[in-house]
XYZ file of C-alpha atoms in Angstrom:
659
model
C 126.820 133.732 37.422
C 128.011 135.945 40.273
C 125.488 136.247 43.087
C 124.318 139.586 44.457
C 124.999 139.813 48.210
C 122.152 141.169 50.338
C 122.448 142.315 53.956
C 119.231 142.299 56.022
C 119.184 144.925 58.770
C 116.388 144.659 61.338
C 115.519 144.935 65.020
C 115.187 141.697 66.995
C 112.086 143.147 68.629
C 110.330 142.813 65.260
C 111.332 139.220 64.573
C 107.885 138.171 63.316
C 107.869 140.670 60.443
C 111.528 139.925 59.733
C 110.814 136.176 59.514
C 108.099 136.733 56.880
C 110.353 138.968 54.776
C 113.288 136.567 55.032
C 111.144 133.544 54.148
C 109.750 135.385 51.110
C 113.232 136.333 49.909
C 114.560 132.821 50.509
C 111.861 131.487 48.162
C 113.424 133.427 45.253
C 117.059 133.378 46.400
C 118.254 130.856 43.840
C 115.940 132.074 41.101
C 117.164 135.664 40.852
C 120.756 134.933 41.897
C 121.014 136.521 45.349
C 122.713 135.472 48.596
C 120.986 136.634 51.772
C 122.820 137.391 54.998
C 121.427 138.257 58.419
C 122.749 137.803 61.938
C 121.016 134.435 62.363
C 123.831 133.004 60.218
C 126.414 133.788 62.901
C 127.632 130.470 64.321
C 128.459 129.625 67.926
C 132.052 130.649 68.641
C 132.153 133.374 65.947
C 132.893 136.967 66.889
C 129.495 138.400 66.046
C 130.661 141.977 65.478
C 133.397 140.894 63.063
C 130.925 138.709 61.149
C 128.487 141.608 60.772
C 131.216 144.001 59.599
C 132.468 141.444 57.044
C 128.951 140.911 55.696
C 128.381 144.672 55.495
C 131.531 145.168 53.396
C 130.460 142.429 50.963
C 126.904 143.766 50.606
C 125.702 144.827 47.159
C 122.262 145.662 48.594
C 121.289 146.627 52.129
C 117.637 145.915 52.950
C 116.555 147.983 55.956
C 113.393 146.833 57.753
C 112.437 150.065 59.507
C 110.349 150.108 62.688
C 110.273 152.166 65.884
C 112.749 149.739 67.486
C 114.989 149.930 64.395
C 115.203 153.737 64.668
C 116.033 153.651 68.383
C 118.766 150.993 68.124
C 122.220 152.529 68.607
C 124.014 149.549 67.036
C 121.851 149.598 63.909
C 122.271 153.355 63.516
C 125.979 153.662 64.374
C 127.277 150.464 62.748
C 124.973 148.932 60.144
C 123.290 152.027 58.697
C 126.478 154.097 58.905
C 128.506 151.489 56.991
C 125.830 150.917 54.339
C 125.375 154.665 53.723
C 129.143 155.099 53.484
C 129.315 152.390 50.810
C 126.312 153.905 49.027
C 127.984 157.322 48.870
C 131.221 155.753 47.633
C 130.374 155.496 43.910
C 127.109 153.736 44.711
C 128.920 150.521 45.703
C 125.969 149.385 47.838
C 122.331 150.006 46.959
C 119.849 150.854 49.730
C 116.435 149.153 49.764
C 114.253 150.600 52.540
C 111.092 148.850 53.727
C 108.868 150.465 56.354
C 107.953 147.321 58.256
C 105.648 148.946 60.832
C 104.186 152.395 61.455
C 106.859 154.708 62.892
C 108.067 158.319 62.723
C 110.464 157.660 59.834
C 109.638 160.972 58.116
C 111.413 162.805 60.941
C 114.645 160.934 60.192
C 116.603 163.058 57.719
C 118.646 160.347 55.978
C 115.548 158.175 55.494
C 113.503 160.956 53.911
C 116.187 161.400 51.231
C 115.574 157.921 49.767
C 112.743 156.573 47.633
C 111.105 153.962 49.869
C 109.568 150.648 48.945
C 105.794 150.936 48.414
C 106.041 154.736 48.897
C 106.556 154.223 52.635
C 103.299 152.311 53.218
C 104.010 149.870 56.096
C 104.423 146.292 54.932
C 102.902 144.813 58.091
C 99.125 144.771 57.801
C 96.454 142.855 59.685
C 94.864 141.999 56.347
C 96.819 138.873 55.353
C 95.955 139.272 51.657
C 97.298 142.831 51.601
C 100.437 141.751 53.433
C 101.005 138.902 50.966
C 100.491 141.339 48.094
C 103.138 143.674 49.527
C 105.548 140.747 49.923
C 105.084 139.749 46.275
C 105.708 143.373 45.237
C 108.822 143.345 47.423
C 110.272 140.425 45.438
C 109.438 142.120 42.128
C 111.048 145.463 43.076
C 114.102 143.710 44.478
C 114.449 141.689 41.263
C 114.585 144.951 39.279
C 117.357 146.284 41.531
C 119.290 143.001 41.289
C 119.141 143.077 37.483
C 120.534 146.618 37.502
C 123.443 145.538 39.699
C 124.095 142.498 37.515
C 124.421 144.807 34.503
C 127.179 146.628 36.388
C 128.899 143.304 37.090
C 128.772 142.572 33.363
C 130.176 145.968 32.371
C 133.048 145.593 34.854
C 133.733 142.085 33.514
C 133.759 143.390 29.933
C 136.075 146.247 30.890
C 138.608 143.785 32.338
C 138.436 141.407 29.366
C 140.791 142.208 26.467
C 139.102 142.591 23.098
C 140.115 139.759 20.816
C 138.580 141.347 17.758
C 138.102 145.110 17.754
C 136.261 145.016 14.422
C 133.432 142.957 15.838
C 132.092 146.021 17.667
C 131.375 147.681 14.320
C 129.375 144.818 12.829
C 125.706 145.697 12.339
C 123.598 142.721 13.369
C 120.584 142.036 11.115
C 118.120 142.763 13.894
C 119.589 146.179 14.766
C 120.207 147.270 11.206
C 117.983 150.327 10.979
C 120.633 152.482 9.367
C 118.243 154.752 7.463
C 116.130 155.479 10.547
C 119.204 156.036 12.724
C 120.604 158.463 10.170
C 117.489 160.632 10.464
C 116.992 160.293 14.220
C 120.553 160.370 15.547
C 121.686 163.368 17.647
C 122.712 166.356 15.526
C 126.342 167.387 15.427
C 125.127 170.905 16.149
C 121.846 171.398 18.056
C 121.091 174.468 15.937
C 120.846 172.141 12.925
C 118.052 170.099 14.555
C 115.240 169.096 12.196
C 112.692 167.733 14.675
C 111.643 167.607 18.323
C 109.156 164.709 18.396
C 109.356 161.298 16.738
C 107.114 158.232 16.710
C 108.426 154.783 15.825
C 105.474 152.668 14.757
C 104.754 149.190 13.450
C 103.489 145.717 14.442
C 105.270 143.465 16.929
C 108.750 142.123 16.259
C 109.968 144.849 13.904
C 112.700 146.195 16.174
C 111.067 149.317 17.626
C 112.382 148.775 21.144
C 115.852 147.843 19.902
C 115.964 150.995 17.798
C 114.823 153.088 20.762
C 117.582 151.647 22.966
C 120.142 152.114 20.192
C 119.151 155.772 19.863
C 119.423 156.256 23.612
C 123.008 154.926 23.506
C 123.870 157.294 20.650
C 122.444 160.300 22.489
C 124.283 159.380 25.691
C 127.565 159.162 23.780
C 126.970 162.723 22.572
C 126.537 163.997 26.138
C 122.739 164.206 26.278
C 120.778 163.460 29.456
C 118.633 160.444 28.541
C 115.575 158.993 30.240
C 114.003 155.720 29.099
C 110.776 154.193 30.432
C 108.012 151.822 29.357
C 104.442 153.084 29.504
C 101.995 150.565 30.958
C 98.401 151.870 30.691
C 97.383 149.739 33.668
C 99.913 151.528 35.906
C 99.248 154.970 34.470
C 101.162 158.119 33.563
C 102.423 158.827 37.092
C 104.498 155.628 37.168
C 105.909 156.539 33.749
C 107.044 159.928 35.100
C 108.610 158.192 38.098
C 110.497 155.717 35.873
C 111.742 158.469 33.541
C 113.075 160.510 36.464
C 114.673 157.460 38.065
C 116.435 156.632 34.795
C 117.709 160.215 34.711
C 119.139 159.752 38.213
C 116.441 161.722 40.031
C 114.649 160.070 42.966
C 110.966 160.620 42.273
C 109.034 162.510 44.945
C 105.343 161.738 44.584
C 103.163 164.832 44.859
C 99.718 163.380 45.396
C 96.838 165.254 43.838
C 99.016 167.024 41.285
C 97.512 166.138 37.917
C 99.957 168.275 35.933
C 102.497 165.550 35.365
C 104.526 167.566 32.865
C 105.040 170.310 35.427
C 105.852 167.729 38.108
C 108.500 166.111 35.888
C 109.993 169.453 34.856
C 110.206 170.830 38.403
C 111.779 167.707 39.894
C 114.241 167.355 37.018
C 115.469 170.963 37.056
C 115.458 171.318 40.851
C 117.003 167.993 41.871
C 119.212 166.948 38.942
C 122.770 168.190 39.298
C 124.171 169.510 36.045
C 120.779 169.375 34.341
C 121.781 171.949 31.747
C 122.438 169.405 29.038
C 120.324 168.549 25.993
C 117.495 166.267 27.135
C 116.162 163.203 25.274
C 113.194 161.172 26.559
C 112.476 157.700 25.171
C 109.000 156.277 25.854
C 108.278 152.688 24.861
C 104.735 151.307 25.076
C 103.465 147.854 25.957
C 101.574 145.851 23.349
C 98.245 146.429 25.114
C 98.553 150.223 24.791
C 95.716 151.603 22.658
C 95.639 154.791 20.610
C 93.337 156.263 23.230
C 95.894 155.468 25.962
C 98.556 157.300 23.975
C 96.280 160.306 23.451
C 95.637 160.487 27.200
C 99.390 160.346 27.815
C 99.852 163.088 25.231
C 97.298 165.316 26.962
C 98.301 164.605 30.581
C 102.071 164.618 30.216
C 103.599 165.526 26.853
C 101.666 168.743 26.216
C 102.031 169.895 29.820
C 105.789 169.252 29.749
C 106.026 171.060 26.420
C 104.714 174.272 28.016
C 107.527 174.374 30.559
C 110.283 173.116 28.264
C 109.583 175.783 25.633
C 109.578 178.603 28.205
C 112.879 177.526 29.763
C 115.715 179.733 28.579
C 118.044 176.771 28.055
C 115.618 174.367 26.354
C 113.918 177.047 24.279
C 116.862 176.897 21.888
C 115.861 174.448 19.155
C 117.607 171.093 19.312
C 118.114 170.791 23.069
C 115.036 168.661 23.723
C 113.716 165.568 21.945
C 110.989 163.054 22.737
C 110.625 159.619 21.123
C 107.536 157.385 21.210
C 107.641 153.730 20.155
C 104.710 151.335 19.915
C 102.320 149.275 17.820
C 99.309 151.568 18.024
C 100.874 154.933 17.307
C 100.093 157.027 14.266
C 101.402 160.254 12.802
C 98.506 162.307 14.156
C 99.108 161.341 17.790
C 101.693 164.055 18.257
C 99.992 167.416 17.768
C 100.313 168.269 14.078
C 100.483 171.994 14.878
C 103.916 171.636 16.422
C 106.465 172.975 13.916
C 109.407 170.752 14.841
C 108.011 167.272 14.268
C 109.126 164.134 12.510
C 107.314 160.797 12.272
C 109.006 157.505 11.450
C 107.203 154.343 10.372
C 109.542 151.371 10.613
C 109.270 149.162 7.553
C 108.594 145.483 8.065
C 111.863 143.597 8.033
C 111.339 139.873 8.706
C 114.329 137.866 9.900
C 114.977 134.599 8.130
C 117.127 131.648 9.102
C 119.623 132.688 6.410
C 119.937 136.184 7.938
C 120.776 134.817 11.362
C 123.095 132.157 9.926
C 125.021 134.800 7.941
C 125.364 136.896 11.092
C 126.740 133.934 13.062
C 129.183 133.111 10.240
C 130.480 136.673 9.880
C 130.314 138.104 13.403
C 133.733 137.977 15.075
C 132.546 136.692 18.429
C 131.488 133.398 16.796
C 134.724 132.928 14.829
C 135.943 130.021 17.005
C 132.856 127.882 16.293
C 132.921 125.051 13.763
C 130.716 125.488 10.657
C 128.232 122.834 11.803
C 128.000 124.421 15.237
C 127.378 127.825 13.662
C 124.440 126.411 11.727
C 123.006 124.888 14.917
C 123.639 128.088 16.835
C 121.735 130.127 14.243
C 118.737 127.829 14.642
C 118.989 128.038 18.449
C 119.018 131.843 18.330
C 115.918 131.781 16.162
C 114.142 129.298 18.457
C 115.093 131.034 21.704
C 114.007 134.460 20.514
C 110.840 133.436 18.700
C 112.019 135.725 15.892
C 111.929 138.804 18.142
C 114.686 141.327 17.264
C 115.284 142.497 20.830
C 115.637 138.966 22.166
C 118.013 138.019 19.350
C 120.216 140.981 20.223
C 120.079 140.056 23.907
C 121.117 136.481 23.146
C 124.148 137.536 21.111
C 125.229 140.171 23.641
C 124.996 137.642 26.478
C 127.008 135.116 24.508
C 129.688 137.683 23.714
C 129.969 138.638 27.371
C 129.963 135.197 28.994
C 132.418 133.432 26.609
C 130.843 129.994 27.102
C 130.616 126.910 24.942
C 127.579 126.517 22.705
C 125.654 124.198 25.056
C 126.779 126.044 28.200
C 125.486 129.246 26.711
C 122.100 127.745 25.804
C 121.699 126.479 29.373
C 122.855 129.817 30.785
C 120.469 131.806 28.631
C 117.491 129.653 29.565
C 118.321 129.939 33.248
C 118.839 133.714 33.184
C 116.376 135.045 30.654
C 113.463 132.610 30.713
C 114.130 130.780 33.946
C 113.566 133.689 36.305
C 110.020 134.402 35.183
C 109.067 130.752 34.967
C 110.540 129.747 38.293
C 108.934 132.750 39.941
C 105.546 131.666 38.612
C 106.139 128.085 39.694
C 106.973 129.335 43.179
C 103.698 131.234 43.205
C 101.929 128.035 42.240
C 103.640 126.158 45.064
C 102.468 128.807 47.534
C 98.926 128.479 46.205
C 98.620 132.016 44.838
C 98.349 131.101 41.179
C 94.569 131.041 40.942
C 94.265 134.440 39.271
C 93.234 134.131 35.642
C 95.399 137.036 34.584
C 98.487 135.296 35.932
C 97.635 132.126 34.039
C 97.192 134.095 30.832
C 100.511 135.912 31.275
C 102.286 132.646 31.951
C 100.720 130.989 28.926
C 101.850 133.825 26.668
C 105.364 133.599 28.095
C 105.594 129.955 27.034
C 104.742 130.464 23.372
C 108.314 129.863 22.190
C 108.861 126.727 24.271
C 107.206 124.575 21.639
C 110.286 125.071 19.481
C 112.973 124.129 22.029
C 114.888 120.889 22.062
C 114.158 118.327 24.754
C 117.302 119.038 26.822
C 116.125 122.616 27.322
C 112.603 121.477 28.134
C 113.879 119.020 30.719
C 115.844 121.795 32.373
C 112.906 124.195 32.497
C 109.978 121.960 33.386
C 110.556 119.892 36.459
C 109.086 119.487 39.921
C 105.599 119.367 41.363
C 104.856 122.999 40.535
C 104.476 122.014 36.887
C 101.725 119.567 37.751
C 99.859 122.313 39.603
C 100.153 124.612 36.607
C 98.813 121.868 34.350
C 95.884 121.444 36.712
C 95.154 125.183 36.571
C 95.461 125.165 32.785
C 92.903 122.387 32.431
C 90.516 123.975 34.919
C 90.592 127.448 33.427
C 91.036 126.970 29.704
C 88.116 124.587 29.302
C 89.971 122.807 26.515
C 89.264 119.361 27.921
C 85.875 120.088 29.482
C 82.657 118.605 28.146
C 80.766 121.733 29.211
C 78.766 124.376 27.385
C 79.510 126.934 30.086
C 80.422 130.106 28.122
C 82.903 131.043 30.826
C 85.275 128.421 29.506
C 84.963 129.374 25.858
C 85.410 133.142 26.230
C 88.055 133.313 28.934
C 91.075 133.389 26.639
C 91.861 134.231 23.047
C 92.500 131.298 20.720
C 96.206 132.074 20.665
C 96.388 131.851 24.440
C 94.514 128.544 24.447
C 97.121 127.193 22.037
C 99.867 128.425 24.356
C 98.188 126.814 27.350
C 97.897 123.589 25.432
C 101.574 123.761 24.482
C 102.491 124.123 28.148
C 100.268 121.200 29.043
C 101.851 118.995 26.384
C 105.365 120.008 27.424
C 104.708 119.144 31.043
C 103.112 115.802 30.186
C 105.462 114.590 27.482
C 108.753 116.517 27.240
C 110.443 113.714 25.292
C 108.162 113.975 22.252
C 106.995 117.566 22.424
C 109.113 118.754 19.506
C 107.596 116.243 17.101
C 104.136 116.836 18.581
C 104.400 120.542 17.930
C 105.434 120.020 14.337
C 102.682 117.518 13.695
C 100.114 120.081 12.577
C 102.611 121.646 10.191
C 103.494 118.298 8.630
C 99.828 117.409 8.060
C 99.296 120.318 5.704
C 102.775 120.299 4.146
C 101.687 118.808 0.811
C 99.049 121.470 0.339
C 101.613 124.248 0.729
C 104.022 122.715 -1.752
C 101.361 122.046 -4.362
C 99.512 125.339 -4.389
C 101.028 127.985 -2.074
C 97.497 128.712 -0.860
C 98.490 130.901 2.038
C 95.009 131.601 3.367
C 93.959 127.954 3.202
C 97.238 126.901 4.771
C 96.721 129.206 7.768
C 93.155 128.013 8.255
C 94.292 124.408 8.037
C 97.078 125.040 10.533
C 94.560 126.487 12.975
C 92.325 123.472 12.527
C 95.141 121.024 13.179
C 96.072 122.913 16.354
C 92.495 122.619 17.544
C 92.628 118.900 16.850
C 95.626 118.565 19.130
C 93.982 120.647 21.818
C 91.193 118.084 22.207
C 92.648 114.754 21.163
C 95.350 113.165 23.293
C 96.660 111.091 20.397
C 96.030 110.424 16.711
C 94.058 107.307 17.564
C 91.325 109.287 19.310
C 90.798 111.960 16.661
C 88.229 109.982 14.671
C 86.196 109.048 17.732
C 86.163 112.655 18.921
C 85.195 114.195 15.587
C 82.013 115.712 17.045
C 83.884 117.368 19.872
C 86.513 118.660 17.464
C 83.921 120.232 15.212
C 82.037 121.770 18.145
C 85.168 123.271 19.646
C 86.392 124.471 16.280
C 83.162 126.178 15.243
C 83.019 128.138 18.490
C 86.372 129.719 17.757
C 86.911 129.572 14.001
C 84.967 132.634 12.839
C 86.894 135.083 14.975
C 90.352 133.586 14.584
C 90.148 132.623 10.922
C 88.979 136.147 10.101
C 92.043 137.448 11.880
C 94.330 135.169 9.877
C 92.640 136.160 6.651
C 93.127 139.833 7.452
C 96.832 139.254 8.044
C 97.013 137.599 4.648
C 95.031 140.391 2.957
C 97.200 143.043 4.573
C 100.294 141.234 3.327
C 98.943 141.353 -0.233
C 98.129 145.069 0.034
C 101.600 145.796 1.359
C 103.497 144.673 -1.703
C 106.841 144.050 -0.007
C 105.356 141.924 2.753
C 103.228 139.941 0.318
C 106.196 139.166 -1.908
C 108.359 138.264 1.058
C 105.681 136.009 2.506
C 105.245 134.075 -0.745
C 108.979 133.923 -1.460
C 109.650 132.477 1.989
C 107.103 129.735 1.391
C 108.587 129.037 -2.053
C 112.118 128.820 -0.697
C 110.862 126.574 2.047
C 109.217 124.241 -0.455
C 112.245 124.200 -2.782
C 114.985 123.620 -0.222
C 116.277 120.106 0.387
C 117.737 120.789 3.824
C 115.082 119.702 6.336
C 116.604 121.566 9.292
C 116.735 124.918 7.512
C 113.374 124.199 5.988
C 111.672 123.624 9.324
C 113.545 126.409 11.103
C 112.319 128.910 8.544
C 108.818 127.529 8.665
C 108.661 127.667 12.453
C 109.846 131.264 12.409
C 106.991 132.346 10.158
C 104.458 130.591 12.362
C 105.784 132.439 15.411
C 105.915 135.727 13.553
C 102.334 135.537 12.308
C 100.808 134.431 15.575
C 102.704 136.785 17.907
C 101.307 139.991 16.430
C 98.120 140.946 18.287
C 97.555 144.326 16.645
C 95.210 143.256 13.836
C 91.500 143.682 14.445
C 89.102 140.740 14.239
C 86.357 141.838 11.837
C 84.443 138.839 10.456
C 84.640 138.353 6.700
C 81.702 136.258 5.467
C 83.519 134.807 2.503
C 86.352 133.620 4.748
C 83.895 131.833 7.000
C 82.378 130.140 3.941
C 85.843 129.088 2.754
C 86.566 127.727 6.189
C 83.380 125.711 6.210
C 84.357 124.187 2.861
C 87.701 123.149 4.262
C 86.053 121.659 7.335
C 83.723 119.644 5.136
C 86.610 118.587 2.920
C 88.644 117.109 5.761
C 85.943 115.911 8.133
C 82.846 115.348 6.021
C 79.578 117.247 6.066
C 77.619 117.435 9.273
C 74.505 115.302 9.228
C 71.333 117.295 9.813
């Protein structure tokens, strides 16, 4: 993987602030694939000016640590800044990352005021150590985003230089992007006057391909010459950040106008005033995070969409039907979220389309980029794609695209994918643990959720991912915060996380403690209730039993201790069962109401029971477990009869409680 070269420009009079920034960046240097250069790397006997000029020419990113001394330095201004700006203006060869290190009169400097600054120009250096550390963490996150953007350019250049071995492979529709009927309706019109809609919502539970479809549509609109802006709405960050991200994706540096609550007007003015050649049809694509509620979307509708609509419809260019479209995608959207009084409106509900092992295997067999693989390797590769992605359509597409681009062997690719796609987030978190800043509960929860798919990896991948002392610190935090192993009635430990997160935390704990046997450990609960599935296909009972077996593992360290800890198992189970079992039952009931899903669910279990191939059997089974448990959009109403059924099962397997 090619490293991104970073040049650090600073004044020696501000060495203390520079040292903190450099140390922070060095802590993530290997993790995000960057190579830092500053003048401290100049060796005795080197011509220092030549070394600086060479490093400047190689720079993909120039980080400028601006202070009063920085602005008054002739060498910095006439050599370093001049060269970096020249490379920036030359087809954007070098990106500029500006950090105001200390308070100074930077607003009076014309070239500085033209750039979007890190942290909106708030000085990084602060007497409050906690604030300063927070800014440094944000610095690494923002830099990581810029590095990923540059790496995409590296990839596109690499692809452009590589001859296509199989031109037909570009036309193959992968199973997880095959939304042909939706694309047919939503694609850009050949003639804007023939437009049938202005607004569209793409709705459905997790893992149905909403984000992939949104990105596919954006590509189609770009090919047709539309200006396209894509951004993800995070309710915790708010609508203003969404507007900023949309403008940035459209190539407009966002200028924050504090106090202006009319975000639609703010977007419209900045887009039309600062975007060169803006008179093109405009398409906006807004994705939403899983925690976005219907109320969040309604607020976004009121604060941004409606306000923007006023200005778009009065603009002489956009007033012509078909020159403006807006797409929403998310779990908690519904057809009434976009104002029903608007005449040009279309709502799309994506139908559930589960991805089976056979689907992925067929894709690997038929897709040209895999043609050189042996049949046995193709079967293994299909299973690896399913494991790595957790059944998520977007991740499956990402895996295949990465493989196509990198042209690696099967095992090399698996290692590469883990390092690039999962490794960055995990290593970053482990670094935070090492620095002692991992005590926030939210961080632990996020990390636990990120590890949900690791239970299905093979041991070589686990060995690669989980190593070093940082893992032990994470395990310690997991035990302290989850309360799984505590003999305490403190409600803090029982209400901190959802049951799904506790299972994820436990999986992480088991991986760290016993990477050799984790695969068999994780399948243990499934095997224990296997006979029941085959004999009766009792889906509800199977899900309840699976939950119960997971709770067994979360308390008992081995099979030998389960009997002796029966009381603790029951106590822990009963605290959580009502809420979680009700959720599982509702998923099952919904699947029965939705005829297609119900039939597919049962048919998958039947095929699983009938097949003689253990690998396919278990791969399919593991996929369904991931798919069911990853969707968080179902509510958790308690159904009395389900609780009664659960109690019967508890009594059946563990005997009645003595009064």
